[in-house]
Backbone as JSON Lines, residues from 0, in Angstrom:
{"i":0,"aa":"M","n":[19.3,97.65,-39.77],"ca":[18.14,98.25,-40.39],"c":[17.01,98.34,-39.37]}
{"i":1,"aa":"Q","n":[16.32,99.46,-39.37],"ca":[15.2,99.66,-38.46],"c":[13.89,99.26,-39.12]}
{"i":2,"aa":"I","n":[12.96,98.82,-38.29],"ca":[11.64,98.44,-38.78],"c":[10.9,99.69,-39.23]}
{"i":3,"aa":"A","n":[10.41,99.66,-40.46],"ca":[9.66,100.77,-41.04],"c":[8.7,100.2,-42.08]}
{"i":4,"aa":"Q","n":[7.89,101.06,-42.69],"ca":[6.97,100.64,-43.74],"c":[7.7,99.76,-44.76]}
{"i":5,"aa":"N","n":[7.09,98.63,-45.1],"ca":[7.61,97.68,-46.09],"c":[8.89,96.96,-45.66]}
{"i":6,"aa":"S","n":[9.11,96.85,-44.35],"ca":[10.18,95.98,-43.84],"c":[9.58,94.59,-43.63]}
{"i":7,"aa":"V","n":[10.4,93.57,-43.86],"ca":[10.02,92.22,-43.48],"c":[10.67,91.97,-42.12]}
{"i":8,"aa":"V","n":[9.84,91.56,-41.15],"ca":[10.3,91.41,-39.78],"c":[10.03,89.98,-39.32]}
{"i":9,"aa":"A","n":[11.03,89.36,-38.72],"ca":[10.88,88.04,-38.09],"c":[11.12,88.25,-36.6]}
{"i":10,"aa":"F","n":[10.17,87.75,-35.78],"ca":[10.33,87.94,-34.34],"c":[9.77,86.75,-33.56]}
{"i":11,"aa":"H","n":[10.38,86.54,-32.4],"ca":[9.88,85.56,-31.44],"c":[9.04,86.31,-30.41]}
{"i":12,"aa":"Y","n":[8.05,85.63,-29.86],"ca":[7.16,86.3,-28.92],"c":[6.57,85.31,-27.94]}
{"i":13,"aa":"T","n":[6.16,85.86,-26.8],"ca":[5.3,85.16,-25.86],"c":[4.18,86.13,-25.53]}
{"i":14,"aa":"L","n":[2.95,85.66,-25.67],"ca":[1.77,86.47,-25.42],"c":[1.11,85.97,-24.14]}
{"i":15,"aa":"T","n":[0.88,86.91,-23.21],"ca":[0.19,86.57,-21.97],"c":[-0.98,87.53,-21.76]}
{"i":16,"aa":"N","n":[-1.94,87.09,-20.94],"ca":[-3.04,87.98,-20.55],"c":[-2.63,88.7,-19.26]}
{"i":17,"aa":"D","n":[-3.52,89.52,-18.72],"ca":[-3.18,90.27,-17.51],"c":[-3.01,89.38,-16.29]}
{"i":18,"aa":"A","n":[-3.53,88.15,-16.33],"ca":[-3.34,87.21,-15.22],"c":[-2.0,86.48,-15.33]}
{"i":19,"aa":"G","n":[-1.25,86.73,-16.41],"ca":[0.05,86.1,-16.59],"c":[-0.01,84.75,-17.28]}
{"i":20,"aa":"E","n":[-1.2,84.34,-17.73],"ca":[-1.33,83.07,-18.43],"c":[-0.8,83.2,-19.85]}
{"i":21,"aa":"V","n":[0.02,82.23,-20.28],"ca":[0.55,82.24,-21.64],"c":[-0.58,81.84,-22.6]}
{"i":22,"aa":"L","n":[-0.88,82.73,-23.54],"ca":[-1.93,82.48,-24.53],"c":[-1.37,81.94,-25.83]}
{"i":23,"aa":"D","n":[-0.13,82.33,-26.16],"ca":[0.51,81.89,-27.39],"c":[1.99,82.19,-27.28]}
{"i":24,"aa":"S","n":[2.8,81.45,-28.04],"ca":[4.24,81.67,-28.01],"c":[4.86,81.04,-29.25]}
{"i":25,"aa":"S","n":[5.96,81.64,-29.68],"ca":[6.71,81.05,-30.79],"c":[7.82,80.14,-30.28]}
{"i":26,"aa":"E","n":[7.89,79.95,-28.98],"ca":[8.96,79.12,-28.39],"c":[8.96,77.73,-29.02]}
{"i":27,"aa":"G","n":[10.15,77.31,-29.47],"ca":[10.29,76.0,-30.08],"c":[9.87,75.96,-31.55]}
{"i":28,"aa":"R","n":[9.5,77.12,-32.09],"ca":[9.09,77.21,-33.5],"c":[9.92,78.28,-34.19]}
{"i":29,"aa":"E","n":[9.71,78.38,-35.49],"ca":[10.34,79.46,-36.25],"c":[9.72,80.79,-35.81]}
{"i":30,"aa":"P","n":[10.46,81.9,-35.96],"ca":[9.87,83.18,-35.6],"c":[8.7,83.52,-36.52]}
{"i":31,"aa":"L","n":[7.81,84.36,-36.03],"ca":[6.69,84.86,-36.83],"c":[7.25,85.92,-37.77]}
{"i":32,"aa":"T","n":[6.89,85.86,-39.04],"ca":[7.38,86.8,-40.04],"c":[6.21,87.56,-40.64]}
{"i":33,"aa":"Y","n":[6.36,88.88,-40.77],"ca":[5.28,89.69,-41.32],"c":[5.85,90.87,-42.11]}
{"i":34,"aa":"L","n":[4.99,91.48,-42.93],"ca":[5.33,92.67,-43.7],"c":[4.82,93.88,-42.92]}
{"i":35,"aa":"H","n":[5.75,94.71,-42.45],"ca":[5.39,95.86,-41.6],"c":[4.62,96.89,-42.42]}
{"i":36,"aa":"G","n":[3.49,97.32,-41.84],"ca":[2.67,98.34,-42.48],"c":[1.57,97.78,-43.36]}
{"i":37,"aa":"A","n":[1.47,96.46,-43.47],"ca":[0.46,95.84,-44.35],"c":[-0.73,95.29,-43.56]}
{"i":38,"aa":"G","n":[-0.77,95.55,-42.26],"ca":[-1.89,95.08,-41.45],"c":[-1.85,93.58,-41.19]}
{"i":39,"aa":"N","n":[-0.66,92.98,-41.23],"ca":[-0.52,91.54,-41.01],"c":[-0.54,91.13,-39.55]}
{"i":40,"aa":"I","n":[-0.28,92.08,-38.64],"ca":[-0.36,91.8,-37.19],"c":[-1.24,92.89,-36.58]}
{"i":41,"aa":"I","n":[-1.63,92.71,-35.31],"ca":[-2.52,93.68,-34.68],"c":[-1.85,95.06,-34.61]}
{"i":42,"aa":"P","n":[-2.64,96.13,-34.76],"ca":[-2.09,97.48,-34.84],"c":[-1.22,97.89,-33.65]}
{"i":43,"aa":"G","n":[-1.63,97.55,-32.44],"ca":[-0.88,97.96,-31.26],"c":[0.52,97.37,-31.21]}
{"i":44,"aa":"L","n":[0.66,96.12,-31.62],"ca":[1.99,95.5,-31.63],"c":[2.82,96.09,-32.76]}
{"i":45,"aa":"E","n":[2.2,96.3,-33.91],"ca":[2.94,96.87,-35.04],"c":[3.5,98.25,-34.68]}
{"i":46,"aa":"K","n":[2.71,99.07,-33.98],"ca":[3.18,100.4,-33.55],"c":[4.41,100.28,-32.64]}
{"i":47,"aa":"E","n":[4.36,99.31,-31.72],"ca":[5.47,99.12,-30.78],"c":[6.75,98.63,-31.48]}
{"i":48,"aa":"M","n":[6.59,97.96,-32.62],"ca":[7.74,97.41,-33.35],"c":[8.45,98.48,-34.2]}
{"i":49,"aa":"E","n":[7.73,99.52,-34.57],"ca":[8.27,100.58,-35.42],"c":[9.58,101.11,-34.86]}
{"i":50,"aa":"G","n":[10.61,101.21,-35.72],"ca":[11.89,101.79,-35.32],"c":[12.83,100.84,-34.62]}
{"i":51,"aa":"R","n":[12.4,99.63,-34.34],"ca":[13.27,98.65,-33.67],"c":[14.17,97.97,-34.69]}
{"i":52,"aa":"A","n":[15.15,97.2,-34.2],"ca":[16.11,96.53,-35.09],"c":[16.33,95.1,-34.61]}
{"i":53,"aa":"A","n":[16.95,94.29,-35.47],"ca":[17.28,92.91,-35.12],"c":[18.09,92.9,-33.83]}
{"i":54,"aa":"G","n":[17.74,91.98,-32.92],"ca":[18.41,91.87,-31.64],"c":[17.7,92.62,-30.53]}
{"i":55,"aa":"D","n":[16.84,93.56,-30.89],"ca":[16.09,94.3,-29.87],"c":[15.08,93.4,-29.17]}
{"i":56,"aa":"T","n":[14.84,93.68,-27.9],"ca":[13.76,93.03,-27.17],"c":[12.84,94.13,-26.66]}
{"i":57,"aa":"L","n":[11.57,93.78,-26.5],"ca":[10.64,94.77,-25.99],"c":[9.47,94.07,-25.34]}
{"i":58,"aa":"Q","n":[8.81,94.82,-24.48],"ca":[7.56,94.38,-23.88],"c":[6.5,95.36,-24.34]}
{"i":59,"aa":"A","n":[5.42,94.83,-24.88],"ca":[4.34,95.68,-25.39],"c":[3.04,95.29,-24.71]}
{"i":60,"aa":"K","n":[2.35,96.29,-24.18],"ca":[1.03,96.09,-23.58],"c":[0.04,96.69,-24.57]}
{"i":61,"aa":"V","n":[-0.83,95.84,-25.14],"ca":[-1.74,96.25,-26.2],"c":[-3.17,96.22,-25.68]}
{"i":62,"aa":"S","n":[-3.83,97.38,-25.75],"ca":[-5.22,97.49,-25.3],"c":[-6.15,96.78,-26.29]}
{"i":63,"aa":"P","n":[-7.36,96.43,-25.86],"ca":[-8.3,95.79,-26.79],"c":[-8.53,96.62,-28.05]}
{"i":64,"aa":"E","n":[-8.58,97.94,-27.93],"ca":[-8.82,98.8,-29.09],"c":[-7.72,98.67,-30.13]}
{"i":65,"aa":"E","n":[-6.51,98.39,-29.69],"ca":[-5.36,98.24,-30.59],"c":[-5.05,96.77,-30.86]}
{"i":66,"aa":"G","n":[-5.88,95.87,-30.29],"ca":[-5.68,94.43,-30.47],"c":[-6.81,93.83,-31.29]}
{"i":67,"aa":"Y","n":[-7.64,93.03,-30.63],"ca":[-8.73,92.34,-31.32],"c":[-10.09,93.0,-31.06]}
{"i":68,"aa":"G","n":[-10.07,94.23,-30.54],"ca":[-11.3,94.99,-30.34],"c":[-12.01,94.63,-29.05]}
{"i":69,"aa":"E","n":[-13.02,95.43,-28.76],"ca":[-13.88,95.17,-27.6],"c":[-14.86,94.06,-27.97]}
{"i":70,"aa":"V","n":[-15.41,93.42,-26.96],"ca":[-16.44,92.4,-27.19],"c":[-17.68,93.1,-27.73]}
{"i":71,"aa":"Q","n":[-18.21,92.59,-28.82],"ca":[-19.43,93.13,-29.43],"c":[-20.58,92.18,-29.1]}
{"i":72,"aa":"P","n":[-21.46,92.6,-28.18],"ca":[-22.56,91.72,-27.74],"c":[-23.44,91.21,-28.88]}
{"i":73,"aa":"Q","n":[-23.59,91.99,-29.95],"ca":[-24.44,91.57,-31.06],"c":[-23.86,90.38,-31.83]}
{"i":74,"aa":"L","n":[-22.6,90.04,-31.59],"ca":[-21.99,88.88,-32.24],"c":[-22.23,87.59,-31.47]}
{"i":75,"aa":"V","n":[-22.92,87.68,-30.33],"ca":[-23.32,86.5,-29.56],"c":[-24.8,86.27,-29.87]}
{"i":76,"aa":"Q","n":[-25.1,85.09,-30.44],"ca":[-26.47,84.82,-30.85],"c":[-26.87,83.39,-30.53]}
{"i":77,"aa":"E","n":[-28.16,83.22,-30.34],"ca":[-28.73,81.88,-30.2],"c":[-29.27,81.47,-31.56]}
{"i":78,"aa":"V","n":[-28.91,80.25,-31.97],"ca":[-29.38,79.73,-33.25],"c":[-29.98,78.35,-33.02]}
{"i":79,"aa":"P","n":[-30.9,77.93,-33.9],"ca":[-31.49,76.6,-33.74],"c":[-30.45,75.5,-34.01]}
{"i":80,"aa":"R","n":[-30.57,74.42,-33.26],"ca":[-29.67,73.27,-33.41],"c":[-29.66,72.76,-34.85]}
{"i":81,"aa":"D","n":[-30.79,72.84,-35.56],"ca":[-30.84,72.3,-36.92],"c":[-30.06,73.14,-37.93]}
{"i":82,"aa":"A","n":[-29.49,74.27,-37.49],"ca":[-28.61,75.06,-38.37],"c":[-27.27,74.34,-38.56]}
{"i":83,"aa":"F","n":[-27.01,73.3,-37.78],"ca":[-25.75,72.56,-37.84],"c":[-25.96,71.19,-38.48]}
{"i":84,"aa":"Q","n":[-26.65,71.17,-39.6],"ca":[-26.95,69.9,-40.28],"c":[-25.65,69.19,-40.64]}
{"i":85,"aa":"G","n":[-25.64,67.9,-40.42],"ca":[-24.47,67.09,-40.74],"c":[-23.48,67.0,-39.59]}
{"i":86,"aa":"V","n":[-23.7,67.73,-38.51],"ca":[-22.83,67.67,-37.34],"c":[-23.61,66.96,-36.24]}
{"i":87,"aa":"E","n":[-23.13,65.77,-35.87],"ca":[-23.88,64.95,-34.92],"c":[-23.92,65.54,-33.52]}
{"i":88,"aa":"D","n":[-22.75,65.86,-32.97],"ca":[-22.67,66.38,-31.6],"c":[-22.09,67.79,-31.62]}
{"i":89,"aa":"V","n":[-22.91,68.8,-31.42],"ca":[-22.44,70.18,-31.31],"c":[-22.11,70.42,-29.85]}
{"i":90,"aa":"E","n":[-20.86,70.84,-29.58],"ca":[-20.4,71.02,-28.21],"c":[-19.69,72.36,-28.05]}
{"i":91,"aa":"P","n":[-19.72,72.93,-26.83],"ca":[-19.0,74.18,-26.59],"c":[-17.52,74.04,-26.98]}
{"i":92,"aa":"G","n":[-17.0,75.09,-27.56],"ca":[-15.61,75.1,-28.0],"c":[-15.45,74.82,-29.49]}
{"i":93,"aa":"M","n":[-16.46,74.19,-30.09],"ca":[-16.39,73.91,-31.52],"c":[-16.48,75.23,-32.29]}
{"i":94,"aa":"Q","n":[-15.78,75.29,-33.43],"ca":[-15.81,76.49,-34.26],"c":[-16.38,76.16,-35.63]}
{"i":95,"aa":"F","n":[-17.13,77.11,-36.16],"ca":[-17.75,76.96,-37.47],"c":[-17.62,78.28,-38.23]}
{"i":96,"aa":"Q","n":[-17.67,78.19,-39.54],"ca":[-17.72,79.4,-40.35],"c":[-19.18,79.66,-40.7]}
{"i":97,"aa":"A","n":[-19.68,80.81,-40.28],"ca":[-21.07,81.18,-40.55],"c":[-21.1,82.15,-41.72]}
{"i":98,"aa":"Q","n":[-22.14,82.05,-42.52],"ca":[-22.35,83.0,-43.61],"c":[-23.25,84.11,-43.09]}
{"i":99,"aa":"T","n":[-22.75,85.34,-43.09],"ca":[-23.52,86.48,-42.6],"c":[-23.7,87.49,-43.73]}
{"i":100,"aa":"Q","n":[-24.52,88.5,-43.48],"ca":[-24.71,89.56,-44.47],"c":[-23.39,90.26,-44.79]}
{"i":101,"aa":"G","n":[-22.49,90.31,-43.81],"ca":[-21.19,90.94,-44.0],"c":[-20.13,90.0,-44.54]}
{"i":102,"aa":"G","n":[-20.51,88.78,-44.88],"ca":[-19.55,87.78,-45.37],"c":[-19.32,86.7,-44.34]}
{"i":103,"aa":"P","n":[-18.33,85.81,-44.6],"ca":[-18.07,84.71,-43.67],"c":[-17.54,85.21,-42.32]}
{"i":104,"aa":"L","n":[-17.94,84.52,-41.25],"ca":[-17.53,84.87,-39.9],"c":[-17.29,83.59,-39.11]}
{"i":105,"aa":"M","n":[-16.11,83.5,-38.48],"ca":[-15.83,82.36,-37.6],"c":[-16.59,82.56,-36.3]}
{"i":106,"aa":"V","n":[-17.31,81.52,-35.89],"ca":[-18.05,81.58,-34.62],"c":[-17.64,80.4,-33.76]}
{"i":107,"aa":"T","n":[-17.7,80.6,-32.45],"ca":[-17.38,79.55,-31.49],"c":[-18.65,79.23,-30.71]}
{"i":108,"aa":"V","n":[-18.94,77.94,-30.58],"ca":[-20.08,77.5,-29.78],"c":[-19.72,77.71,-28.32]}
{"i":109,"aa":"T","n":[-20.6,78.42,-27.59],"ca":[-20.33,78.68,-26.17],"c":[-21.28,77.91,-25.25]}
{"i":110,"aa":"Q","n":[-22.46,77.52,-25.79],"ca":[-23.43,76.82,-24.96],"c":[-24.39,76.05,-25.85]}
{"i":111,"aa":"V","n":[-24.81,74.87,-25.37],"ca":[-25.82,74.07,-26.06],"c":[-26.87,73.7,-25.02]}
{"i":112,"aa":"E","n":[-28.1,74.13,-25.26],"ca":[-29.21,73.79,-24.37],"c":[-30.37,73.3,-25.21]}
{"i":113,"aa":"G","n":[-30.61,72.0,-25.18],"ca":[-31.69,71.42,-25.97],"c":[-31.51,71.7,-27.45]}
{"i":114,"aa":"D","n":[-32.47,72.37,-28.06],"ca":[-32.41,72.67,-29.49],"c":[-31.84,74.05,-29.77]}
{"i":115,"aa":"T","n":[-31.24,74.69,-28.76],"ca":[-30.69,76.04,-28.94],"c":[-29.18,76.01,-28.72]}
{"i":116,"aa":"V","n":[-28.46,76.61,-29.68],"ca":[-27.0,76.69,-29.61],"c":[-26.61,78.16,-29.56]}
{"i":117,"aa":"T","n":[-25.8,78.54,-28.58],"ca":[-25.29,79.9,-28.5],"c":[-23.92,79.94,-29.15]}
{"i":118,"aa":"V","n":[-23.75,80.87,-30.1],"ca":[-22.48,81.04,-30.79],"c":[-21.97,82.46,-30.57]}
{"i":119,"aa":"D","n":[-20.64,82.61,-30.6],"ca":[-19.99,83.9,-30.38],"c":[-19.06,84.17,-31.56]}
{"i":120,"aa":"G","n":[-19.32,85.27,-32.27],"ca":[-18.5,85.65,-33.42],"c":[-17.37,86.59,-33.07]}
{"i":121,"aa":"N","n":[-17.2,86.92,-31.79],"ca":[-16.06,87.75,-31.38],"c":[-14.78,86.94,-31.46]}
{"i":122,"aa":"H","n":[-13.66,87.61,-31.74],"ca":[-12.37,86.93,-31.68],"c":[-12.18,86.45,-30.24]}
{"i":123,"aa":"P","n":[-11.59,85.26,-30.05],"ca":[-11.41,84.75,-28.67],"c":[-10.64,85.71,-27.75]}
{"i":124,"aa":"L","n":[-9.82,86.6,-28.31],"ca":[-9.05,87.53,-27.48],"c":[-9.66,88.93,-27.45]}
{"i":125,"aa":"A","n":[-10.87,89.09,-27.99],"ca":[-11.54,90.4,-27.94],"c":[-11.77,90.8,-26.49]}
{"i":126,"aa":"G","n":[-11.6,92.09,-26.21],"ca":[-11.83,92.61,-24.88],"c":[-10.68,92.42,-23.92]}
{"i":127,"aa":"Q","n":[-9.61,91.76,-24.36],"ca":[-8.49,91.49,-23.46],"c":[-7.3,92.4,-23.75]}
{"i":128,"aa":"T","n":[-6.61,92.8,-22.69],"ca":[-5.32,93.48,-22.84],"c":[-4.3,92.38,-23.1]}
{"i":129,"aa":"L","n":[-3.47,92.6,-24.11],"ca":[-2.49,91.59,-24.52],"c":[-1.09,92.06,-24.16]}
{"i":130,"aa":"N","n":[-0.31,91.17,-23.56],"ca":[1.05,91.49,-23.13],"c":[2.03,90.65,-23.93]}
{"i":131,"aa":"F","n":[2.87,91.32,-24.71],"ca":[3.83,90.63,-25.57],"c":[5.25,90.84,-25.05]}
{"i":132,"aa":"D","n":[6.01,89.74,-24.96],"ca":[7.45,89.8,-24.79],"c":[8.02,89.43,-26.15]}
{"i":133,"aa":"V","n":[8.79,90.33,-26.75],"ca":[9.22,90.18,-28.13],"c":[10.73,90.24,-28.24]}
{"i":134,"aa":"E","n":[11.29,89.39,-29.1],"ca":[12.69,89.49,-29.5],"c":[12.73,89.51,-31.02]}
{"i":135,"aa":"I","n":[13.27,90.59,-31.57],"ca":[13.31,90.74,-33.02],"c":[14.51,89.97,-33.56]}
{"i":136,"aa":"A","n":[14.24,89.01,-34.44],"ca":[15.28,88.13,-34.97],"c":[15.91,88.68,-36.25]}
{"i":137,"aa":"E","n":[15.09,89.29,-37.11],"ca":[15.61,89.74,-38.41],"c":[14.74,90.86,-38.95]}
{"i":138,"aa":"V","n":[15.39,91.81,-39.64],"ca":[14.68,92.88,-40.35],"c":[15.36,93.02,-41.7]}
{"i":139,"aa":"R","n":[14.55,93.03,-42.77],"ca":[15.1,93.23,-44.11],"c":[14.11,94.01,-44.95]}
{"i":140,"aa":"E","n":[14.59,94.5,-46.09],"ca":[13.69,95.18,-47.01],"c":[12.82,94.15,-47.71]}
{"i":141,"aa":"A","n":[11.57,94.51,-47.94],"ca":[10.66,93.63,-48.67],"c":[10.96,93.72,-50.16]}
{"i":142,"aa":"S","n":[10.7,92.63,-50.87],"ca":[10.82,92.65,-52.33],"c":[9.62,93.41,-52.9]}
{"i":143,"aa":"Q","n":[9.72,93.83,-54.15],"ca":[8.61,94.52,-54.8],"c":[7.39,93.62,-54.85]}
{"i":144,"aa":"E","n":[7.6,92.33,-55.08],"ca":[6.48,91.38,-55.15],"c":[5.78,91.26,-53.79]}
{"i":145,"aa":"E","n":[6.57,91.22,-52.71],"ca":[5.97,91.15,-51.37],"c":[5.14,92.39,-51.09]}
{"i":146,"aa":"I","n":[5.65,93.55,-51.48],"ca":[4.91,94.81,-51.27],"c":[3.61,94.78,-52.07]}
{"i":147,"aa":"E","n":[3.67,94.36,-53.33],"ca":[2.48,94.3,-54.17],"c":[1.45,93.33,-53.64]}
{"i":148,"aa":"H","n":[1.91,92.2,-53.09],"ca":[0.99,91.17,-52.59],"c":[0.54,91.44,-51.15]}
{"i":149,"aa":"G","n":[1.27,92.28,-50.41],"ca":[0.87,92.63,-49.05],"c":[1.24,91.6,-48.01]}
{"i":150,"aa":"H","n":[2.16,90.69,-48.34],"ca":[2.61,89.69,-47.36],"c":[4.0,89.17,-47.73]}
{"i":151,"aa":"V","n":[4.63,88.48,-46.79],"ca":[5.97,87.95,-46.96],"c":[5.92,86.68,-47.79]}
{"i":152,"aa":"H","n":[6.9,86.51,-48.66],"ca":[7.06,85.27,-49.44],"c":[8.27,84.51,-48.93]}
{"i":153,"aa":"G","n":[8.37,83.25,-49.3],"ca":[9.53,82.44,-48.93],"c":[9.46,81.94,-47.52]}
{"i":154,"aa":"E","n":[10.62,81.65,-46.93],"ca":[10.68,81.06,-45.59],"c":[9.98,81.94,-44.58]}
{"i":155,"aa":"G","n":[9.04,81.34,-43.84],"ca":[8.28,82.06,-42.84],"c":[7.13,82.85,-43.41]}
{"i":156,"aa":"G","n":[6.98,82.84,-44.73],"ca":[5.93,83.6,-45.37],"c":[5.04,82.74,-46.24]}
{"i":157,"aa":"H","n":[4.46,83.34,-47.24],"ca":[3.46,82.7,-48.1],"c":[4.12,82.14,-49.35]}
{"i":158,"aa":"E","n":[3.72,80.97,-49.76],"ca":[4.19,80.38,-51.01],"c":[3.06,80.42,-52.02]}
{"i":159,"aa":"H","n":[3.36,80.81,-53.24],"ca":[2.32,80.85,-54.29],"c":[2.42,79.62,-55.18]}
């Protein structure tokens, strides 16, 4: 069976940046499982998976536009230290969920200087070209319930 709209796909992957550094991998874990066409993985990788079958391997180079987007400078902001009430030591690398006009947003602390904390709401991989080495482990038809819910159920998927 080929990967198409409403296929359930399980695949192993290694993700590297352009410098060849491994950013993420399914090595030693279960394959990643997703519902094709439901926006469960980044668009550029999903496009590259279309039409493939179990056992296929591929290398996909995904541009920022088809991955996690370009870096948006307006998502980098300085906020007062007292915005982190209840957190004793705010340090670079810490992540928090901020409430914004557009809803909740994950932010990462990038700098702390005195009473000023710089946070970045961009995805950590924004602005980067992503290189995937993929091996497709399984392709099957999605159940009607999976299609209605927009995600995979059962092993490798979501449990209700």
